[in-house]
Each structure stands twice: as C-alpha cells, then as structure tokens.
Amino acid sequence: MVSKTTNLTGYSVSEICGNVSFVFVCVAYLNTDILMLRVLSTGSIALSILFQYYRAIPLWIPIRWNVLLLAINSVMTVSLIAERQMANNMPGELAGTYTNGLFEARGLSKVEFVRLFSRAQKITLRKREKLAQDGQVNRRLFFVVEGAVQIQQRGKRIAKVTPYHFIGEMSFLHFLLDDECPTTSKKKCPDTMATADAVAETDTVVAYVWDFENLRDYLQGEREVRNALSAYMNYDLRAKLSLLNTTAARRRTSHKNKKL
Ligand SMILES: Nc1ncnc2c1ncn2[C@@H]1O[C@@H]2COP(=O)(O)O[C@H]2[C@H]1O
C-alpha cells in the first residue's frame, strides 16, 4: 500500500502522478496517430486518478468521472489495436489486392483498405455478363481482381480492363459530385450514366462490388478515405486515357502506312 505522504525526491506520489499526467497530455497533443493519442490519454487519466486519490483529501467527483473516461478510452484503444491487428493479418488474397493494387503507394492505409473492402461484396461474373451499360444509369462500382473486361462503345471494342482497376469509377465520381449538388437548384444535377459498355471478356471475372449509395454514406464519415479513393480513381482514369491516346495514335499511324 502506498502511503499518501510518501516522499520521493521531495515530491509526494500525488504530485509526481499529477505532473506526469500533464506530461502525457502534452505528448498526446503533439501526436497525430490516433492509437498513440488514445494510449497516452489512457495513461494520463490513470495518473490523474492516482493524483486525485493520493492527495490529503481524495477528490471523489473527478475520480469517479475519470474512471468512466478510463473505461471508455480503454475499450476504444483495445478496439483500435484489434482493428490494426486484423488489418496487418488480412487474408492472403486481400493482402495480394492491397499490394498488387498499389493501395499503400496511393495513400490508403491497411486499416482504411480493410474498412473499404469489407463493405464490398466479392462476386464472380461469367463471360459476356455486363458490368455497366453505355448510357444507362449506373449504381455499381467494381474493382477487378481476376479476368478481363472489355470496354465497348456502340459495339466497338475501345479498351480492355485488367485486374487491379476500377470499372464504373467515371459514374461514381459523378455521383459523388452529385452529392454536393444543391437540392434547391432549379438546374437538374447531372445523372450518373455509364460512359461505355463493360462486358466480361474471360470465362470468369472476379471483382469486388460496392453499391454507390452505401459507399457514399460510408465515405461521408471517412474524409481521408474519400480523398485517397478519389485520388486512386483519378490515377486510374489518367492511365486509361493515356492508353486510349496511345491506341488511337497507333491506329492513325497504321492507317497512314496502309494509304502509302
Ligand atoms: N477508354 C476506357 N478505358 C478503360 N476503361 C474505360 C474506358 N472508358 C470507359 N471505361 C470504363 O467503363 C466504365 C463504364 O461505366 P462508367 O462510365 O461509370 O466507368 C467506365 C470506366 O470504368
């Protein structure tokens, strides 16, 4: 049992706990990692309870409230640690998607990636099944992980989407902007039409699929994931566009050569 009057280098236990508690608060304020912040606040609360208890007269009101705060913080800390552990040990196939899809390089942490993909459904499409239809309202976003998808416009093949690329991102980005469309505006907000037909080219195509509305609702509370995902899609769009330009240039050259 620690005596309330114990002196260590001239300071009482209560004083030491009180001061160290504030040192923890200072370090917590300088930290940007949410887990570290919670661990430090838990430590700080525990120390402030000791400070309040080992005073000459214990301060029971703050002690009781701090016990509650300590319990809340401890539960949140444990759930954060569990989530990080789950993300670090995600199933091999999901880990492959994280690595091969270059999600880390494009700003999504493992935890954010697992949160995002746990909201998707993994599906298998058969050859010739449509993922999107040109000119039709689209409400599904796909991330292809196996197989290939043919992109057509007016029945003509314009591109091929291979694993680790999105399909439906053009209408999804539109849909996200729609979100910011004022409902009072007389002007109709743009609709989320698919810009091309997307058809399964291989015998099977495996993809993760999100419903636009569910994904938008989730992203509303996760600003950083929303920004990282939009950046990822813009990167994907740039790659698709540059491929399209290269193919068009190649076609023009071969057309010219044939004429000569
Ligand atoms: N030139 C292209 N190259 C690759 N993918 C494309 C191309 N044009 C359209 N797509 C994809 O086909 C999808 C059709 O629906 P979206 O317009 O929502 O999003 C489109 C893109 O994901």
PDB file of C-alpha atoms and ligand atoms in Angstrom:
ATOM      1  CA  MET A   1       0.000   0.000   0.000  1.00  0.00           C
ATOM      2  CA  VAL A   2       1.420   3.382  -0.991  1.00  0.00           C
ATOM      3  CA  SER A   3       1.297   5.932   1.750  1.00  0.00           C
ATOM      4  CA  LYS A   4      -0.381   9.216   0.876  1.00  0.00           C
ATOM      5  CA  THR A   5       2.536  11.040   2.390  1.00  0.00           C
ATOM      6  CA  THR A   6       5.299   9.018   0.681  1.00  0.00           C
ATOM      7  CA  ASN A   7       8.081  11.314  -0.437  1.00  0.00           C
ATOM      8  CA  LEU A   8      10.213  10.548  -3.461  1.00  0.00           C
ATOM      9  CA  THR A   9      12.991  13.050  -4.049  1.00  0.00           C
ATOM     10  CA  GLY A  10      10.989  15.653  -2.250  1.00  0.00           C
ATOM     11  CA  TYR A  11       7.735  15.110  -4.185  1.00  0.00           C
ATOM     12  CA  SER A  12       4.730  13.203  -2.940  1.00  0.00           C
ATOM     13  CA  VAL A  13       3.282  10.322  -5.030  1.00  0.00           C
ATOM     14  CA  SER A  14       0.257  12.505  -5.707  1.00  0.00           C
ATOM     15  CA  GLU A  15       2.411  15.354  -7.058  1.00  0.00           C
ATOM     16  CA  ILE A  16       4.504  13.041  -9.232  1.00  0.00           C
ATOM     17  CA  CYS A  17       1.362  11.424 -10.714  1.00  0.00           C
ATOM     18  CA  GLY A  18      -0.267  14.826 -11.279  1.00  0.00           C
ATOM     19  CA  ASN A  19       2.767  16.212 -13.126  1.00  0.00           C
ATOM     20  CA  VAL A  20       3.454  13.089 -15.205  1.00  0.00           C
ATOM     21  CA  SER A  21      -0.238  13.042 -16.137  1.00  0.00           C
ATOM     22  CA  PHE A  22       0.145  16.507 -17.722  1.00  0.00           C
ATOM     23  CA  VAL A  23       3.388  15.463 -19.446  1.00  0.00           C
ATOM     24  CA  PHE A  24       1.334  12.661 -21.080  1.00  0.00           C
ATOM     25  CA  VAL A  25      -1.265  15.223 -22.165  1.00  0.00           C
ATOM     26  CA  CYS A  26       1.465  17.393 -23.747  1.00  0.00           C
ATOM     27  CA  VAL A  27       2.920  14.407 -25.650  1.00  0.00           C
ATOM     28  CA  ALA A  28      -0.611  13.374 -26.719  1.00  0.00           C
ATOM     29  CA  TYR A  29      -1.243  16.878 -28.139  1.00  0.00           C
ATOM     30  CA  LEU A  30       1.951  16.567 -30.199  1.00  0.00           C
ATOM     31  CA  ASN A  31       0.890  13.187 -31.607  1.00  0.00           C
ATOM     32  CA  THR A  32      -1.055  12.668 -34.822  1.00  0.00           C
ATOM     33  CA  ASP A  33      -1.530   8.916 -34.558  1.00  0.00           C
ATOM     34  CA  ILE A  34      -4.975   8.190 -33.113  1.00  0.00           C
ATOM     35  CA  LEU A  35      -3.873   4.978 -31.382  1.00  0.00           C
ATOM     36  CA  MET A  36      -0.900   6.687 -29.707  1.00  0.00           C
ATOM     37  CA  LEU A  37      -3.200   9.555 -28.722  1.00  0.00           C
ATOM     38  CA  ARG A  38      -5.602   7.152 -27.027  1.00  0.00           C
ATOM     39  CA  VAL A  39      -2.805   5.233 -25.253  1.00  0.00           C
ATOM     40  CA  LEU A  40      -1.348   8.490 -23.920  1.00  0.00           C
ATOM     41  CA  SER A  41      -4.759   9.774 -22.804  1.00  0.00           C
ATOM     42  CA  THR A  42      -5.428   6.482 -21.038  1.00  0.00           C
ATOM     43  CA  GLY A  43      -2.105   6.830 -19.209  1.00  0.00           C
ATOM     44  CA  SER A  44      -2.814  10.446 -18.403  1.00  0.00           C
ATOM     45  CA  ILE A  45      -6.275   9.666 -16.976  1.00  0.00           C
ATOM     46  CA  ALA A  46      -4.895   6.766 -14.892  1.00  0.00           C
ATOM     47  CA  LEU A  47      -2.211   9.031 -13.442  1.00  0.00           C
ATOM     48  CA  SER A  48      -4.661  11.825 -12.735  1.00  0.00           C
ATOM     49  CA  ILE A  49      -6.844   9.324 -10.817  1.00  0.00           C
ATOM     50  CA  LEU A  50      -3.791   8.480  -8.673  1.00  0.00           C
ATOM     51  CA  PHE A  51      -3.091  12.198  -8.210  1.00  0.00           C
ATOM     52  CA  GLN A  52      -6.657  12.824  -7.097  1.00  0.00           C
ATOM     53  CA  TYR A  53      -6.692   9.782  -4.796  1.00  0.00           C
ATOM     54  CA  TYR A  54      -3.322  10.302  -3.091  1.00  0.00           C
ATOM     55  CA  ARG A  55      -3.995  13.911  -2.190  1.00  0.00           C
ATOM     56  CA  ALA A  56      -4.506  14.643   1.508  1.00  0.00           C
ATOM     57  CA  ILE A  57      -8.253  14.566   0.779  1.00  0.00           C
ATOM     58  CA  PRO A  58      -9.245  12.410  -2.231  1.00  0.00           C
ATOM     59  CA  LEU A  59     -11.297  14.228  -4.858  1.00  0.00           C
ATOM     60  CA  TRP A  60     -14.095  11.729  -5.402  1.00  0.00           C
ATOM     61  CA  ILE A  61     -16.091  13.569  -8.087  1.00  0.00           C
ATOM     62  CA  PRO A  62     -13.209  13.752 -10.638  1.00  0.00           C
ATOM     63  CA  ILE A  63     -12.060  10.246  -9.605  1.00  0.00           C
ATOM     64  CA  ARG A  64     -15.464   8.746 -10.489  1.00  0.00           C
ATOM     65  CA  TRP A  65     -15.682  10.620 -13.805  1.00  0.00           C
ATOM     66  CA  ASN A  66     -12.119   9.706 -14.672  1.00  0.00           C
ATOM     67  CA  VAL A  67     -12.822   6.027 -14.032  1.00  0.00           C
ATOM     68  CA  LEU A  68     -15.619   6.260 -16.600  1.00  0.00           C
ATOM     69  CA  LEU A  69     -13.317   8.068 -19.080  1.00  0.00           C
ATOM     70  CA  LEU A  70     -10.636   5.471 -18.448  1.00  0.00           C
ATOM     71  CA  ALA A  71     -13.067   2.661 -19.237  1.00  0.00           C
ATOM     72  CA  ILE A  72     -14.270   4.354 -22.463  1.00  0.00           C
ATOM     73  CA  ASN A  73     -10.725   5.096 -23.603  1.00  0.00           C
ATOM     74  CA  SER A  74      -9.549   1.571 -22.789  1.00  0.00           C
ATOM     75  CA  VAL A  75     -12.373  -0.008 -24.830  1.00  0.00           C
ATOM     76  CA  MET A  76     -11.637   2.295 -27.789  1.00  0.00           C
ATOM     77  CA  THR A  77      -7.893   1.608 -27.539  1.00  0.00           C
ATOM     78  CA  VAL A  78      -8.425  -2.161 -27.489  1.00  0.00           C
ATOM     79  CA  SER A  79     -10.779  -1.985 -30.488  1.00  0.00           C
ATOM     80  CA  LEU A  80      -8.253   0.145 -32.420  1.00  0.00           C
ATOM     81  CA  ILE A  81      -5.458  -2.331 -31.637  1.00  0.00           C
ATOM     82  CA  ALA A  82      -7.706  -5.233 -32.695  1.00  0.00           C
ATOM     83  CA  GLU A  83      -8.592  -3.448 -35.960  1.00  0.00           C
ATOM     84  CA  ARG A  84      -4.910  -2.789 -36.717  1.00  0.00           C
ATOM     85  CA  GLN A  85      -4.022  -6.382 -35.952  1.00  0.00           C
ATOM     86  CA  MET A  86      -6.797  -7.607 -38.224  1.00  0.00           C
ATOM     87  CA  ALA A  87      -5.576  -5.306 -40.996  1.00  0.00           C
ATOM     88  CA  ASN A  88      -1.973  -6.471 -40.560  1.00  0.00           C
ATOM     89  CA  ASN A  89      -3.119 -10.089 -40.756  1.00  0.00           C
ATOM     90  CA  MET A  90      -5.721  -9.702 -43.506  1.00  0.00           C
ATOM     91  CA  PRO A  91      -6.397 -12.849 -45.578  1.00  0.00           C
ATOM     92  CA  GLY A  92      -3.710 -13.552 -48.207  1.00  0.00           C
ATOM     93  CA  GLU A  93      -5.978 -12.839 -51.140  1.00  0.00           C
ATOM     94  CA  LEU A  94      -6.986  -9.427 -49.769  1.00  0.00           C
ATOM     95  CA  ALA A  95      -3.352  -8.693 -48.913  1.00  0.00           C
ATOM     96  CA  GLY A  96      -2.498  -9.509 -52.558  1.00  0.00           C
ATOM     97  CA  THR A  97      -5.091  -6.975 -53.741  1.00  0.00           C
ATOM     98  CA  TYR A  98      -3.658  -4.363 -51.355  1.00  0.00           C
ATOM     99  CA  THR A  99      -0.118  -4.923 -52.650  1.00  0.00           C
ATOM    100  CA  ASN A 100      -0.812  -5.503 -56.353  1.00  0.00           C
ATOM    101  CA  GLY A 101      -3.379  -2.728 -56.470  1.00  0.00           C
ATOM    102  CA  LEU A 102      -0.727  -0.341 -55.082  1.00  0.00           C
ATOM    103  CA  PHE A 103      -3.166   0.936 -52.464  1.00  0.00           C
ATOM    104  CA  GLU A 104      -0.452   1.826 -49.967  1.00  0.00           C
ATOM    105  CA  ALA A 105       1.519   3.811 -52.526  1.00  0.00           C
ATOM    106  CA  ARG A 106      -1.681   5.701 -53.385  1.00  0.00           C
ATOM    107  CA  GLY A 107      -2.449   6.741 -49.848  1.00  0.00           C
ATOM    108  CA  LEU A 108      -4.692   4.076 -48.307  1.00  0.00           C
ATOM    109  CA  SER A 109      -3.511   2.558 -45.039  1.00  0.00           C
ATOM    110  CA  LYS A 110      -4.159  -1.149 -44.407  1.00  0.00           C
ATOM    111  CA  VAL A 111      -6.886  -0.277 -41.890  1.00  0.00           C
ATOM    112  CA  GLU A 112      -8.651   2.055 -44.358  1.00  0.00           C
ATOM    113  CA  PHE A 113      -8.308  -0.523 -47.133  1.00  0.00           C
ATOM    114  CA  VAL A 114      -9.833  -3.300 -44.980  1.00  0.00           C
ATOM    115  CA  ARG A 115     -12.665  -0.982 -43.896  1.00  0.00           C
ATOM    116  CA  LEU A 116     -13.350  -0.087 -47.532  1.00  0.00           C
ATOM    117  CA  PHE A 117     -13.193  -3.627 -48.884  1.00  0.00           C
ATOM    118  CA  SER A 118     -15.209  -5.107 -46.023  1.00  0.00           C
ATOM    119  CA  ARG A 119     -18.091  -3.003 -47.375  1.00  0.00           C
ATOM    120  CA  ALA A 120     -17.797  -4.606 -50.796  1.00  0.00           C
ATOM    121  CA  GLN A 121     -19.188  -7.884 -51.999  1.00  0.00           C
ATOM    122  CA  LYS A 122     -16.919 -10.277 -53.876  1.00  0.00           C
ATOM    123  CA  ILE A 123     -18.625 -11.598 -56.976  1.00  0.00           C
ATOM    124  CA  THR A 124     -17.827 -13.804 -59.970  1.00  0.00           C
ATOM    125  CA  LEU A 125     -19.179 -12.819 -63.367  1.00  0.00           C
ATOM    126  CA  ARG A 126     -19.490 -15.152 -66.341  1.00  0.00           C
ATOM    127  CA  LYS A 127     -18.263 -14.369 -69.838  1.00  0.00           C
ATOM    128  CA  ARG A 128     -20.377 -11.720 -71.622  1.00  0.00           C
ATOM    129  CA  GLU A 129     -22.068 -10.575 -68.400  1.00  0.00           C
ATOM    130  CA  LYS A 130     -22.402  -6.780 -68.289  1.00  0.00           C
ATOM    131  CA  LEU A 131     -20.891  -4.708 -65.506  1.00  0.00           C
ATOM    132  CA  ALA A 132     -22.118  -1.418 -66.963  1.00  0.00           C
ATOM    133  CA  GLN A 133     -24.209  -0.369 -69.912  1.00  0.00           C
ATOM    134  CA  ASP A 134     -23.458   2.620 -72.107  1.00  0.00           C
ATOM    135  CA  GLY A 135     -25.917   5.476 -71.499  1.00  0.00           C
ATOM    136  CA  GLN A 136     -27.726   3.682 -68.677  1.00  0.00           C
ATOM    137  CA  VAL A 137     -27.804   4.849 -65.066  1.00  0.00           C
ATOM    138  CA  ASN A 138     -25.015   3.093 -63.215  1.00  0.00           C
ATOM    139  CA  ARG A 139     -25.119   2.426 -59.479  1.00  0.00           C
ATOM    140  CA  ARG A 140     -22.301  -0.102 -59.033  1.00  0.00           C
ATOM    141  CA  LEU A 141     -18.563   0.310 -58.663  1.00  0.00           C
ATOM    142  CA  PHE A 142     -16.316  -2.683 -59.407  1.00  0.00           C
ATOM    143  CA  PHE A 143     -12.700  -3.417 -58.624  1.00  0.00           C
ATOM    144  CA  VAL A 144     -11.497  -6.239 -60.871  1.00  0.00           C
ATOM    145  CA  VAL A 145      -9.123  -8.763 -59.281  1.00  0.00           C
ATOM    146  CA  GLU A 146      -9.245 -11.624 -61.801  1.00  0.00           C
ATOM    147  CA  GLY A 147     -10.045 -11.924 -65.504  1.00  0.00           C
ATOM    148  CA  ALA A 148     -10.523  -9.185 -68.070  1.00  0.00           C
ATOM    149  CA  VAL A 149     -13.339  -6.843 -69.008  1.00  0.00           C
ATOM    150  CA  GLN A 150     -13.914  -5.483 -72.474  1.00  0.00           C
ATOM    151  CA  ILE A 151     -14.951  -1.852 -72.843  1.00  0.00           C
ATOM    152  CA  GLN A 152     -17.129  -1.119 -75.830  1.00  0.00           C
ATOM    153  CA  GLN A 153     -18.774   1.923 -77.324  1.00  0.00           C
ATOM    154  CA  ARG A 154     -21.515   1.419 -79.911  1.00  0.00           C
ATOM    155  CA  GLY A 155     -20.485  -2.231 -80.143  1.00  0.00           C
ATOM    156  CA  LYS A 156     -16.861  -1.356 -80.888  1.00  0.00           C
ATOM    157  CA  ARG A 157     -14.108  -2.524 -78.533  1.00  0.00           C
ATOM    158  CA  ILE A 158     -12.218   0.506 -77.251  1.00  0.00           C
ATOM    159  CA  ALA A 159     -10.249  -0.890 -74.322  1.00  0.00           C
ATOM    160  CA  LYS A 160      -9.618  -3.812 -72.034  1.00  0.00           C
ATOM    161  CA  VAL A 161      -9.622  -3.581 -68.255  1.00  0.00           C
ATOM    162  CA  THR A 162      -7.285  -5.998 -66.494  1.00  0.00           C
ATOM    163  CA  PRO A 163      -7.015  -6.821 -62.759  1.00  0.00           C
ATOM    164  CA  TYR A 164      -6.484  -4.094 -60.200  1.00  0.00           C
ATOM    165  CA  HIS A 165      -8.516  -1.466 -61.982  1.00  0.00           C
ATOM    166  CA  PHE A 166     -11.906   0.053 -61.304  1.00  0.00           C
ATOM    167  CA  ILE A 167     -14.954  -0.145 -63.529  1.00  0.00           C
ATOM    168  CA  GLY A 168     -17.756   2.303 -63.005  1.00  0.00           C
ATOM    169  CA  GLU A 169     -15.493   4.931 -61.424  1.00  0.00           C
ATOM    170  CA  MET A 170     -16.490   7.537 -64.011  1.00  0.00           C
ATOM    171  CA  SER A 171     -20.126   7.478 -62.972  1.00  0.00           C
ATOM    172  CA  PHE A 172     -19.176   7.062 -59.309  1.00  0.00           C
ATOM    173  CA  LEU A 173     -17.088  10.250 -59.313  1.00  0.00           C
ATOM    174  CA  HIS A 174     -20.044  11.958 -60.945  1.00  0.00           C
ATOM    175  CA  PHE A 175     -22.317  10.519 -58.271  1.00  0.00           C
ATOM    176  CA  LEU A 176     -20.032  11.846 -55.519  1.00  0.00           C
ATOM    177  CA  LEU A 177     -20.202  15.336 -57.020  1.00  0.00           C
ATOM    178  CA  ASP A 178     -23.970  14.991 -57.272  1.00  0.00           C
ATOM    179  CA  ASP A 179     -23.823  14.679 -53.545  1.00  0.00           C
ATOM    180  CA  GLU A 180     -22.739  18.300 -53.408  1.00  0.00           C
ATOM    181  CA  CYS A 181     -25.442  19.351 -55.867  1.00  0.00           C
ATOM    182  CA  PRO A 182     -27.812  21.870 -54.185  1.00  0.00           C
ATOM    183  CA  THR A 183     -31.274  20.325 -53.890  1.00  0.00           C
ATOM    184  CA  THR A 184     -32.848  23.793 -54.177  1.00  0.00           C
ATOM    185  CA  SER A 185     -31.207  24.393 -57.541  1.00  0.00           C
ATOM    186  CA  LYS A 186     -33.655  24.502 -60.457  1.00  0.00           C
ATOM    187  CA  LYS A 187     -30.991  23.079 -62.728  1.00  0.00           C
ATOM    188  CA  LYS A 188     -31.095  19.290 -62.721  1.00  0.00           C
ATOM    189  CA  CYS A 189     -27.969  17.684 -61.318  1.00  0.00           C
ATOM    190  CA  PRO A 190     -26.077  15.534 -63.815  1.00  0.00           C
ATOM    191  CA  ASP A 191     -27.138  11.889 -63.842  1.00  0.00           C
ATOM    192  CA  THR A 192     -24.715   9.052 -63.284  1.00  0.00           C
ATOM    193  CA  MET A 193     -24.766   7.383 -66.699  1.00  0.00           C
ATOM    194  CA  ALA A 194     -22.165   4.825 -67.717  1.00  0.00           C
ATOM    195  CA  THR A 195     -19.900   6.112 -70.469  1.00  0.00           C
ATOM    196  CA  ALA A 196     -19.405   2.707 -72.111  1.00  0.00           C
ATOM    197  CA  ASP A 197     -20.431  -0.943 -72.077  1.00  0.00           C
ATOM    198  CA  ALA A 198     -18.277  -3.051 -69.781  1.00  0.00           C
ATOM    199  CA  VAL A 199     -18.535  -6.763 -70.616  1.00  0.00           C
ATOM    200  CA  ALA A 200     -16.765  -9.752 -69.033  1.00  0.00           C
ATOM    201  CA  GLU A 201     -14.260 -10.954 -71.643  1.00  0.00           C
ATOM    202  CA  THR A 202     -12.808 -14.001 -69.913  1.00  0.00           C
ATOM    203  CA  ASP A 203     -14.722 -17.110 -68.783  1.00  0.00           C
ATOM    204  CA  THR A 204     -14.869 -15.667 -65.286  1.00  0.00           C
ATOM    205  CA  VAL A 205     -14.227 -12.229 -63.886  1.00  0.00           C
ATOM    206  CA  VAL A 206     -13.789 -11.839 -60.134  1.00  0.00           C
ATOM    207  CA  ALA A 207     -14.478  -8.387 -58.748  1.00  0.00           C
ATOM    208  CA  TYR A 208     -15.360  -6.533 -55.581  1.00  0.00           C
ATOM    209  CA  VAL A 209     -18.531  -4.517 -55.960  1.00  0.00           C
ATOM    210  CA  TRP A 210     -19.943  -1.582 -53.989  1.00  0.00           C
ATOM    211  CA  ASP A 211     -23.333  -0.005 -54.232  1.00  0.00           C
ATOM    212  CA  PHE A 212     -22.881   3.748 -54.919  1.00  0.00           C
ATOM    213  CA  GLU A 213     -25.200   4.880 -52.124  1.00  0.00           C
ATOM    214  CA  ASN A 214     -23.703   2.615 -49.446  1.00  0.00           C
ATOM    215  CA  LEU A 215     -20.214   3.633 -50.456  1.00  0.00           C
ATOM    216  CA  ARG A 216     -21.086   7.342 -50.474  1.00  0.00           C
ATOM    217  CA  ASP A 217     -22.648   7.059 -46.997  1.00  0.00           C
ATOM    218  CA  TYR A 218     -19.543   5.325 -45.688  1.00  0.00           C
ATOM    219  CA  LEU A 219     -17.205   7.855 -47.307  1.00  0.00           C
ATOM    220  CA  GLN A 220     -19.112  10.769 -45.785  1.00  0.00           C
ATOM    221  CA  GLY A 221     -17.748   9.803 -42.388  1.00  0.00           C
ATOM    222  CA  GLU A 222     -14.270   8.951 -43.713  1.00  0.00           C
ATOM    223  CA  ARG A 223     -12.960  12.087 -45.397  1.00  0.00           C
ATOM    224  CA  GLU A 224      -9.400  10.787 -45.718  1.00  0.00           C
ATOM    225  CA  VAL A 225     -10.508   7.521 -47.354  1.00  0.00           C
ATOM    226  CA  ARG A 226     -12.757   9.507 -49.702  1.00  0.00           C
ATOM    227  CA  ASN A 227      -9.836  11.687 -50.781  1.00  0.00           C
ATOM    228  CA  ALA A 228      -7.465   8.736 -51.158  1.00  0.00           C
ATOM    229  CA  LEU A 229     -10.059   6.773 -53.151  1.00  0.00           C
ATOM    230  CA  SER A 230     -10.817   9.744 -55.429  1.00  0.00           C
ATOM    231  CA  ALA A 231      -7.073  10.210 -55.986  1.00  0.00           C
ATOM    232  CA  TYR A 232      -6.742   6.492 -56.767  1.00  0.00           C
ATOM    233  CA  MET A 233      -9.573   6.699 -59.321  1.00  0.00           C
ATOM    234  CA  ASN A 234      -8.097   9.803 -60.922  1.00  0.00           C
ATOM    235  CA  TYR A 235      -4.797   7.954 -61.267  1.00  0.00           C
ATOM    236  CA  ASP A 236      -6.685   5.047 -62.881  1.00  0.00           C
ATOM    237  CA  LEU A 237      -8.510   7.419 -65.230  1.00  0.00           C
ATOM    238  CA  ARG A 238      -5.254   9.056 -66.287  1.00  0.00           C
ATOM    239  CA  ALA A 239      -3.771   5.621 -67.099  1.00  0.00           C
ATOM    240  CA  LYS A 240      -6.879   4.672 -69.112  1.00  0.00           C
ATOM    241  CA  LEU A 241      -6.847   7.954 -71.000  1.00  0.00           C
ATOM    242  CA  SER A 242      -3.171   7.741 -71.878  1.00  0.00           C
ATOM    243  CA  LEU A 243      -3.694   4.141 -73.078  1.00  0.00           C
ATOM    244  CA  LEU A 244      -6.618   5.317 -75.203  1.00  0.00           C
ATOM    245  CA  ASN A 245      -4.489   8.087 -76.723  1.00  0.00           C
ATOM    246  CA  THR A 246      -1.631   5.671 -77.451  1.00  0.00           C
ATOM    247  CA  THR A 247      -4.016   3.206 -79.137  1.00  0.00           C
ATOM    248  CA  ALA A 248      -5.608   5.987 -81.209  1.00  0.00           C
ATOM    249  CA  ALA A 249      -2.170   7.276 -82.279  1.00  0.00           C
ATOM    250  CA  ARG A 250      -1.110   3.737 -83.238  1.00  0.00           C
ATOM    251  CA  ARG A 251      -4.285   3.281 -85.292  1.00  0.00           C
ATOM    252  CA  ARG A 252      -3.703   6.583 -87.106  1.00  0.00           C
ATOM    253  CA  THR A 253      -0.112   5.581 -87.955  1.00  0.00           C
ATOM    254  CA  SER A 254      -1.110   2.158 -89.303  1.00  0.00           C
ATOM    255  CA  HIS A 255      -3.943   3.789 -91.321  1.00  0.00           C
ATOM    256  CA  LYS A 256      -1.447   6.256 -92.819  1.00  0.00           C
ATOM    257  CA  ASN A 257       1.022   3.446 -93.621  1.00  0.00           C
ATOM    258  CA  LYS A 258      -1.708   1.479 -95.400  1.00  0.00           C
ATOM    259  CA  LYS A 259      -2.539   4.517 -97.540  1.00  0.00           C
ATOM    260  CA  LEU A 260       1.090   4.920 -98.645  1.00  0.00           C
TER     261      LEU A 260
HETATM  262  N1  LIG B   1     -11.302   4.125 -72.502  1.00  0.00           N
HETATM  263  C1  LIG B   1     -11.551   3.390 -71.428  1.00  0.00           C
HETATM  264  N2  LIG B   1     -10.580   2.597 -70.912  1.00  0.00           N
HETATM  265  C2  LIG B   1     -10.829   1.827 -69.845  1.00  0.00           C
HETATM  266  N3  LIG B   1     -11.999   1.801 -69.183  1.00  0.00           N
HETATM  267  C3  LIG B   1     -12.997   2.580 -69.635  1.00  0.00           C
HETATM  268  C4  LIG B   1     -12.825   3.412 -70.776  1.00  0.00           C
HETATM  269  N4  LIG B   1     -13.983   4.066 -70.994  1.00  0.00           N
HETATM  270  C5  LIG B   1     -14.844   3.659 -70.031  1.00  0.00           C
HETATM  271  N5  LIG B   1     -14.253   2.760 -69.225  1.00  0.00           N
HETATM  272  C6  LIG B   1     -14.815   2.045 -68.067  1.00  0.00           C
HETATM  273  O1  LIG B   1     -16.123   1.609 -68.406  1.00  0.00           O
HETATM  274  C7  LIG B   1     -16.990   2.104 -67.417  1.00  0.00           C
HETATM  275  C8  LIG B   1     -18.416   2.318 -67.812  1.00  0.00           C
HETATM  276  O2  LIG B   1     -19.080   2.904 -66.708  1.00  0.00           O
HETATM  277  P1  LIG B   1     -18.504   4.288 -66.131  1.00  0.00           P
HETATM  278  O3  LIG B   1     -18.655   5.318 -67.159  1.00  0.00           O
HETATM  279  O4  LIG B   1     -19.074   4.524 -64.812  1.00  0.00           O
HETATM  280  O5  LIG B   1     -16.967   3.967 -65.935  1.00  0.00           O
HETATM  281  C9  LIG B   1     -16.343   3.436 -67.056  1.00  0.00           C
HETATM  282  C10 LIG B   1     -14.921   3.020 -66.902  1.00  0.00           C
HETATM  283  O6  LIG B   1     -14.712   2.312 -65.696  1.00  0.00           O
END
